[in-house]
Short mmCIF file of C-alpha atoms and ligand atoms in Angstrom, two decimals:
data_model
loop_
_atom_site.label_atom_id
_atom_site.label_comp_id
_atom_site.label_asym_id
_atom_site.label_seq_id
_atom_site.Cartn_x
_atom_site.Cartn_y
_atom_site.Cartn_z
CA UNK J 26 71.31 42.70 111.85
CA UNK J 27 75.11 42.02 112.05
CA UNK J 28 77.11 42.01 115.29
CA UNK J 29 78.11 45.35 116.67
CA UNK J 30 81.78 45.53 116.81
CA UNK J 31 83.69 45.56 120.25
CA UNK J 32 86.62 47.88 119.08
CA UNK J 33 89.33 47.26 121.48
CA UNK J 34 91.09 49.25 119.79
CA UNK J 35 89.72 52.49 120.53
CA UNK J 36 88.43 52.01 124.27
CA UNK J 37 92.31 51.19 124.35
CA UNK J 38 92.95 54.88 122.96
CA UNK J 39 90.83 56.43 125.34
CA UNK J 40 91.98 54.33 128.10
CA UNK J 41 95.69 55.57 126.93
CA UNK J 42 95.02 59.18 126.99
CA UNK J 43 93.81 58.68 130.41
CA UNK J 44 96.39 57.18 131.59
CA UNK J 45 98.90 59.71 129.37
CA UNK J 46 97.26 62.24 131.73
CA UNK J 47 97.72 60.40 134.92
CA UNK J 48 101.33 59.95 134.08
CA UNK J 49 101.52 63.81 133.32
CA UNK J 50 99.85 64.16 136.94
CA UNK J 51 102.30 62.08 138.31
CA UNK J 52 105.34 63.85 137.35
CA UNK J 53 104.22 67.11 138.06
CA UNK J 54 102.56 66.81 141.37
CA UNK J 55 105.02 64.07 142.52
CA UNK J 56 107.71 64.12 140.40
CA UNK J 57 107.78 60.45 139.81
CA UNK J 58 107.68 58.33 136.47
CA UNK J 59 106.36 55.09 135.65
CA UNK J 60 108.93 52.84 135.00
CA UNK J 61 108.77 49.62 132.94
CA UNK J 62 111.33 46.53 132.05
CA UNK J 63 109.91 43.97 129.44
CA UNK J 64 112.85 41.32 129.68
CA UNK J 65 112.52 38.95 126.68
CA UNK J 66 114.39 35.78 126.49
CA UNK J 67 115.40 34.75 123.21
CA UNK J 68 114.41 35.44 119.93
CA UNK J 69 110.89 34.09 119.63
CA UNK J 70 109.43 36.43 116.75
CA UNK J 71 105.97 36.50 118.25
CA UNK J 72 107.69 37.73 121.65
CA UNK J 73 109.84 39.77 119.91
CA UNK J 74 106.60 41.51 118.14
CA UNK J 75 104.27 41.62 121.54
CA UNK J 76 107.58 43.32 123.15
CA UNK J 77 107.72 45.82 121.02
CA UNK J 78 104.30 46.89 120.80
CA UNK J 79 104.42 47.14 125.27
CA UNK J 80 107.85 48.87 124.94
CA UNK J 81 106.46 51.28 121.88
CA UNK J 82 102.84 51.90 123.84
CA UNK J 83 104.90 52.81 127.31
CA UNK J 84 107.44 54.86 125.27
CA UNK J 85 104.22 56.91 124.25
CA UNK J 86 102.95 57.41 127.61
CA UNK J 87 106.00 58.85 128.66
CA UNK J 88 107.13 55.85 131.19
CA UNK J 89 110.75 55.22 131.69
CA UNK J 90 111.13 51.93 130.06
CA UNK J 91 113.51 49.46 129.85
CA UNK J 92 114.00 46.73 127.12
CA UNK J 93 116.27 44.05 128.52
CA UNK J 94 117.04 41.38 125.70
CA UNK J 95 118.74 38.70 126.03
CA UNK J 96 120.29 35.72 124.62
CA UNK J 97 118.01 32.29 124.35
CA UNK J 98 121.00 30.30 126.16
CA UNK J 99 121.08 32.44 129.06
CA UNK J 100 120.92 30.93 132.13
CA UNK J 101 118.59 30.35 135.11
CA UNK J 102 120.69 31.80 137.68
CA UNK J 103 121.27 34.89 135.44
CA UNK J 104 117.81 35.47 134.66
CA UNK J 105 117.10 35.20 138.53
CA UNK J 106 120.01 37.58 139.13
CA UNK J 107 118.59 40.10 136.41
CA UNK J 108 114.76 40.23 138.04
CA UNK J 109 116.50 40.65 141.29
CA UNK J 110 118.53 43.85 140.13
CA UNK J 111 114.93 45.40 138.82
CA UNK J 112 113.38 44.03 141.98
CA UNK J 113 115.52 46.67 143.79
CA UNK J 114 115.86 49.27 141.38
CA UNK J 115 113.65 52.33 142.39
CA UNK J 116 113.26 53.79 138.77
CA UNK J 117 111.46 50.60 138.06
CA UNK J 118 108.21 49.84 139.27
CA UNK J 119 106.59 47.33 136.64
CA UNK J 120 108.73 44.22 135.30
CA UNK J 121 107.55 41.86 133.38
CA UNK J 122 109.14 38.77 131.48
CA UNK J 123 107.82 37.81 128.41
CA UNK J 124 106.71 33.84 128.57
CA UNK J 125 107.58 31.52 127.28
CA UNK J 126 111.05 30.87 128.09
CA UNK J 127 113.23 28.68 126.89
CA UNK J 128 112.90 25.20 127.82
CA UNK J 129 116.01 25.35 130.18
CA UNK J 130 114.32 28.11 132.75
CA UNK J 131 111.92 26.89 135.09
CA UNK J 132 109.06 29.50 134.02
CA UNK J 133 107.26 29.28 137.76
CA UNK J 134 110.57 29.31 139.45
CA UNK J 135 110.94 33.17 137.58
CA UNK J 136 107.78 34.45 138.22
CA UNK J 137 108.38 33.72 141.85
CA UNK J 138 110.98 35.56 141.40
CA UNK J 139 109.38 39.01 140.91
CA UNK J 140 108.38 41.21 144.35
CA UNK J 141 104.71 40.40 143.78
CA UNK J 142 104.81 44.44 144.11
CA UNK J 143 106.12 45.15 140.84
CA UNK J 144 104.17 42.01 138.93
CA UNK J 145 102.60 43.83 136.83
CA UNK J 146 101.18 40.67 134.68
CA UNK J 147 99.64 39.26 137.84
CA UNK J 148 101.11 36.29 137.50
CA UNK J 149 102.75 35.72 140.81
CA UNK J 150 101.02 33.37 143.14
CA UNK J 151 100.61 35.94 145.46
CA UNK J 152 98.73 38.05 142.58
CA UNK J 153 96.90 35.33 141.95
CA UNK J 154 95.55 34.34 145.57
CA UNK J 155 94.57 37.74 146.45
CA UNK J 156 92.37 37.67 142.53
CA UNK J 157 90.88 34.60 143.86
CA UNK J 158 89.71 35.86 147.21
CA UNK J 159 88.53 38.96 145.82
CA UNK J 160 91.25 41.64 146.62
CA UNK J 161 93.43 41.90 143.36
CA UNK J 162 96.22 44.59 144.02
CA UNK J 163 96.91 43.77 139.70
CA UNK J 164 94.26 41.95 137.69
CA UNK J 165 96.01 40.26 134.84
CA UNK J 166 96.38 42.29 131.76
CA UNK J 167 94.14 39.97 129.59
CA UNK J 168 91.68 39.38 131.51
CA UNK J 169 91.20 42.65 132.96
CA UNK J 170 91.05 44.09 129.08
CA UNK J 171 88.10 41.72 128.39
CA UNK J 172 86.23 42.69 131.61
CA UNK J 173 87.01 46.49 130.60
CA UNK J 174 85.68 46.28 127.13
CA UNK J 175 82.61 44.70 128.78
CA UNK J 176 81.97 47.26 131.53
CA UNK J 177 82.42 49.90 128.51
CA UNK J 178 80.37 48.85 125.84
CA UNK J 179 77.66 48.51 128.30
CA UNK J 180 77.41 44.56 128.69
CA UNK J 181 75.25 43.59 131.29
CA UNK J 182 77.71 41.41 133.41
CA UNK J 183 75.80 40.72 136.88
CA UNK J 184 73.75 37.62 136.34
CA UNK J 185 74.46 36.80 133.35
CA UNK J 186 75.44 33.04 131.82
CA UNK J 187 79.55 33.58 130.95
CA UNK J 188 80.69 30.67 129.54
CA UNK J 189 84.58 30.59 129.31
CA UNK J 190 86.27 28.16 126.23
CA UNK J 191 89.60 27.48 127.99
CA UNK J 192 91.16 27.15 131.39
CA UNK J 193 94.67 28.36 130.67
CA UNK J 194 96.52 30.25 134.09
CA UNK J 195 96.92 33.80 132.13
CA UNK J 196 92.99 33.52 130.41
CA UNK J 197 90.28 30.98 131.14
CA UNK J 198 91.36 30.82 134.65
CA UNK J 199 91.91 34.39 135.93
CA UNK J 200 88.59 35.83 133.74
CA UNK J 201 86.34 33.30 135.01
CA UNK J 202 87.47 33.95 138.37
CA UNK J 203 87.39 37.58 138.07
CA UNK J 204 83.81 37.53 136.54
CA UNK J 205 82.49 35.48 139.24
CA UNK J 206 83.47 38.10 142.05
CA UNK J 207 81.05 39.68 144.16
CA UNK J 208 82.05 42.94 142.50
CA UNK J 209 81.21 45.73 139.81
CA UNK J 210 81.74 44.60 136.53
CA UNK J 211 81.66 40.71 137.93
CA UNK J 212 78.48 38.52 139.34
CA UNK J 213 78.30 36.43 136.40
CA UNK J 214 77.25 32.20 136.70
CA UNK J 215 80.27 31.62 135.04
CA UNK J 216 81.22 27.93 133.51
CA UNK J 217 84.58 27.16 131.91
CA UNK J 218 84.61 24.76 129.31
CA UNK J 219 88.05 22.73 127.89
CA UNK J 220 88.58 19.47 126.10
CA UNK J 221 87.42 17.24 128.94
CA UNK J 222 83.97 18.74 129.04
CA UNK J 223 81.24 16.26 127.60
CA UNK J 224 79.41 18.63 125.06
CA UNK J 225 81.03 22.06 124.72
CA UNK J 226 78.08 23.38 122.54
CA UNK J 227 75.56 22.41 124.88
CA UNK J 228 77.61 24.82 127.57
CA UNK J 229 78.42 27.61 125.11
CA UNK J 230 74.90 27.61 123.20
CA UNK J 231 73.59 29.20 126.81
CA UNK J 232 75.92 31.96 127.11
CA UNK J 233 74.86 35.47 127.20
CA UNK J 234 78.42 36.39 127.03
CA UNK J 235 80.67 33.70 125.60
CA UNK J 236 84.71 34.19 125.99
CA UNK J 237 86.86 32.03 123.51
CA UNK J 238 90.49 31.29 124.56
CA UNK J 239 91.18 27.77 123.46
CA UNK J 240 94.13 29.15 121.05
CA UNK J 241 92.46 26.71 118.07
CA UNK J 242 91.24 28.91 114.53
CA UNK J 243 87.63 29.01 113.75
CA UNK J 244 86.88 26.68 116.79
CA UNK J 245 83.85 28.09 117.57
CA UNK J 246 81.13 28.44 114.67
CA UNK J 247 78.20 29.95 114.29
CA UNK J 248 75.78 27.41 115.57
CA UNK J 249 77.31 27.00 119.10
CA UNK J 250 76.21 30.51 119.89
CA UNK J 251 73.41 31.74 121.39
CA UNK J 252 71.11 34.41 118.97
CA UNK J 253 71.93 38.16 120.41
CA UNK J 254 75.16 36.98 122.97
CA UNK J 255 78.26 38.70 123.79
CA UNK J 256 81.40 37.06 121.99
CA UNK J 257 84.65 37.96 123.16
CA UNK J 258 87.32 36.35 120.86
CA UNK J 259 90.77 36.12 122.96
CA UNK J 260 92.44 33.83 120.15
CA UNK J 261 95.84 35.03 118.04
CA UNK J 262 96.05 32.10 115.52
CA UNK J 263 98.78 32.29 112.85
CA UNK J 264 96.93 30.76 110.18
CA UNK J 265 99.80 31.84 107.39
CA UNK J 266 101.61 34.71 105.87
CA UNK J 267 100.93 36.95 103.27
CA UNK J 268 103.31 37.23 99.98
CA UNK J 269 104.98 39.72 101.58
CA UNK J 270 105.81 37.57 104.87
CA UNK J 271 103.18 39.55 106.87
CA UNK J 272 101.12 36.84 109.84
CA UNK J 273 97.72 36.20 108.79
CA UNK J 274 95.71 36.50 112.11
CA UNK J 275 92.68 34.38 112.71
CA UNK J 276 90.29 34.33 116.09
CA UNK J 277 89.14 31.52 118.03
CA UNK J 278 85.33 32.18 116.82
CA UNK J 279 84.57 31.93 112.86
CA UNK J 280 83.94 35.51 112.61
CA UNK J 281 81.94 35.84 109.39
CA UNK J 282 78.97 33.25 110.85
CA UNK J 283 79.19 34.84 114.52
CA UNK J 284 78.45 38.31 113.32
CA UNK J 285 75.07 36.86 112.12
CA UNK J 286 73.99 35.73 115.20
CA UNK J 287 75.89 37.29 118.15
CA UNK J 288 74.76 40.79 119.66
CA UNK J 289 78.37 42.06 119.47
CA UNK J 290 81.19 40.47 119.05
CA UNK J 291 85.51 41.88 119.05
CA UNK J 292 87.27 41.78 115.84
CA UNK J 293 90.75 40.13 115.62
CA UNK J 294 92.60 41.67 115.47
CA UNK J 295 91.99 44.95 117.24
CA UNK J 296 89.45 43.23 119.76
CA UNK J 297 91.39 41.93 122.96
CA UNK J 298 94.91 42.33 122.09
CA UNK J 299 95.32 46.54 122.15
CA UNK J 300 93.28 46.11 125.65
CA UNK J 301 95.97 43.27 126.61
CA UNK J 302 98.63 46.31 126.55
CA UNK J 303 96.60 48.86 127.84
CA UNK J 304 96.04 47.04 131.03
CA UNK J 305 99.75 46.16 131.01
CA UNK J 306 100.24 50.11 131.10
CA UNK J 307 97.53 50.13 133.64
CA UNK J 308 98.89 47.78 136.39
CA UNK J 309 101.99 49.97 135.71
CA UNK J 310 100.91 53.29 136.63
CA UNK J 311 99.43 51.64 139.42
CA UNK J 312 102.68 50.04 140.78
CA UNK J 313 103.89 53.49 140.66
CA UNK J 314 101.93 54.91 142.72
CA UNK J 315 101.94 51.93 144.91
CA UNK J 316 105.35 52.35 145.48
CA UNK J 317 105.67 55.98 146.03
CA UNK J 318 102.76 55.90 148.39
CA UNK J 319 100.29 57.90 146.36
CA UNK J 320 97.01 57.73 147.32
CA UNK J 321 95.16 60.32 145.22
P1 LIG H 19 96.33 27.66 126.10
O1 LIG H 19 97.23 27.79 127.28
O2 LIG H 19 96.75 26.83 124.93
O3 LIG H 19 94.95 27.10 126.62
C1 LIG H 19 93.92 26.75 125.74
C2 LIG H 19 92.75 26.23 126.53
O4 LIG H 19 91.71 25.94 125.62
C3 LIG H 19 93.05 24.94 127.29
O5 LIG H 19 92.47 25.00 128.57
C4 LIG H 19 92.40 23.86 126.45
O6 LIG H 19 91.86 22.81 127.21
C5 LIG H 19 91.25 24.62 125.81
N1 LIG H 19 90.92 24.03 124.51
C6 LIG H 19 91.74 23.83 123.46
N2 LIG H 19 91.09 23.23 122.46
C7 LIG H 19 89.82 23.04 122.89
C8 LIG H 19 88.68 22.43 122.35
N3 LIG H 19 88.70 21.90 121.12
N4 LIG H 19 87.54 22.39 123.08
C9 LIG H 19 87.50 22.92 124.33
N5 LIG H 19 88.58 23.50 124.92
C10 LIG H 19 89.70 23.55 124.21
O7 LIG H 19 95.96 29.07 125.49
P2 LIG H 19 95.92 30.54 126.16
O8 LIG H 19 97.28 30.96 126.52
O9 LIG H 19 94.82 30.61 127.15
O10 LIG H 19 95.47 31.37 124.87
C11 LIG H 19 94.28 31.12 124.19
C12 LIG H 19 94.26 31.93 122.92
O11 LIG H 19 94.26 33.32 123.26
C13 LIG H 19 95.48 31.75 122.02
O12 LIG H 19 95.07 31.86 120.67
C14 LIG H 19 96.38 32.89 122.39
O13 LIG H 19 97.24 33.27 121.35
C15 LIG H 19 95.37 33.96 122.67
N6 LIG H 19 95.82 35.02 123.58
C16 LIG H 19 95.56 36.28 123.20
C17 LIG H 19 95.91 37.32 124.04
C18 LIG H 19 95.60 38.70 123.62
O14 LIG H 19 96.08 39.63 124.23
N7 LIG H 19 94.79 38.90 122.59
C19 LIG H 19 96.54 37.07 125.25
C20 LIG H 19 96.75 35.74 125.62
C21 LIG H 19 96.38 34.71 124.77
P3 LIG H 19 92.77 21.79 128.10
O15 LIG H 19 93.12 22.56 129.34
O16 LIG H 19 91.85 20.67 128.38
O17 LIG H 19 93.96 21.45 127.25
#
């Protein structure tokens, strides 16, 4: 029997209309709104797309949001200047700069840069230390919309075999450490896997739930998965474009042999990538509340 799908599509839709109601909540009871800046540096058409689509999903949930653009040769300083004018701007409780930058800016020098307060990727050290000892104020949005679609579609997580392709600081990292958490949703014997590792089958072949995020098309087949595991596919791989210019999209995991084998597996697109957004949205509403002392 073929894979079930993992539509992160929809638990993102129901995840958004609870979180459209929260924000309704919010204003009435509080009279606060979630506030938002994406600041995107450059003209990078990817960027330019992923902005869009946080900017158009926190336009829906009635956040005030902010689109800052600006030009690829703007400077350090000026970037460092801009994330300090949002870092005490009290409409704004979210900011988040869309990576990469351009060679020029020292990318850890601006995520330093953001109060760890209003880091709503989780990317700040200090976001990052408090994820590894086990008290996250943000989860990154990635990771956290992988361990959501789990926890939803009724995955068993504690004790299981996780087996993470890819080590990267905003995926392999942060999910494998999040997963291995004494915690709901976590427990897992987690293993991450990159192109060091001796035999990467031999590791993912024993996963109950397998994560690929090595950003390579296809890389996993069919025959390094384990009959009835979990797949989560994390990869965006432009593998072309369609007559009409359109990206053709392609997974890390060869989707059409995995869906013979695995128990479920997510689609790509509309597996990882709406949770990505929602979770964005998420740590949002959170900061919010955060910083108007909410507690309820
Ligand atoms: P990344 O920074 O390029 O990291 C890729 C990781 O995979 C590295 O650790 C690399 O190992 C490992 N790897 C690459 N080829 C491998 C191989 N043949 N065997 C074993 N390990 C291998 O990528 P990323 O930022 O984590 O992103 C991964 C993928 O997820 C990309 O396709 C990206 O577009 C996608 N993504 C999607 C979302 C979403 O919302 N859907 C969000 C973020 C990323 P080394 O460390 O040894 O080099």
């Amino acid at each position: 029997m073929p894979a079930k799908l993992l539509k992160g599509a929809e638990v993102a839709k129901e995840i958004r209309i609870e979180l459209k109601a929260e924000v309704e909540r919010l204003k009435e009871k509080y009279n606060v709104v979630p506030g938002l800046v994406t600041i995107l540096v450059g003209e990078n058409p990817a960027s330019q797309s992923y902005v869009r689509a946080k900017q158009q999903t926190a336009h829906e949930l009635g956040f005030y949001s902010i689109q800052d653009d600006q030009p690829a040769d703007l400077s350090e300083e000026k970037l460092l200047e801009i994330i300090d004018k949002y870092n005490n701007d009290p409409k704004i409780h979210g900011i988040l700069v869309q990576l990469p930058l351009p060679k020029h800016v020292n990318e850890n020098k601006v995520l330093l840069a953001i109060d760890p307060s209003k880091d709503v990727d989780a990317f700040h050290p200090v976001n990052v230390g408090k994820l590894m000892i086990g008290e996250p104020d943000y989860l990154p949005c990635t990771p956290a919309g992988i361990q959501e679609l789990l926890v939803r579609s009724g995955t068993e997580i504690s004790g299981a075999e996780v087996v993470v392709v890819g080590r990267s600081n905003i995926v392999g990292k942060p999910i494998a450490m999040m997963l291995l958490q004494k915690a709901k949703g976590a427990n897992a014997t987690v293993t991450v896997v990159h192109t060091r590792t001796k035999d990467v089958k031999f590791h993912t072949k024993r996963a109950d739930i397998l994560i690929a995020a090595a950003g390579v098309a296809e890389y996993v087949k069919g025959d390094m998965i384990k009959p009835g595991a979990v797949v989560i596919d994390v990869g965006v791989n432009e593998v072309g474009r369609t007559a009409d210019g359109k990206r053709i999209l392609k997974g890390d995991v060869a989707f059409n042999e995995a869906v013979e084998i695995a128990s479920a597996i997510t689609p790509v697109p509309g597996g990882v990538g709406p949770m990505t957004i929602t979770m964005l949205m998420k740590n949002t509403v959170r900061a919010c509340k955060v910083h108007n002392n909410i507690k309820d």
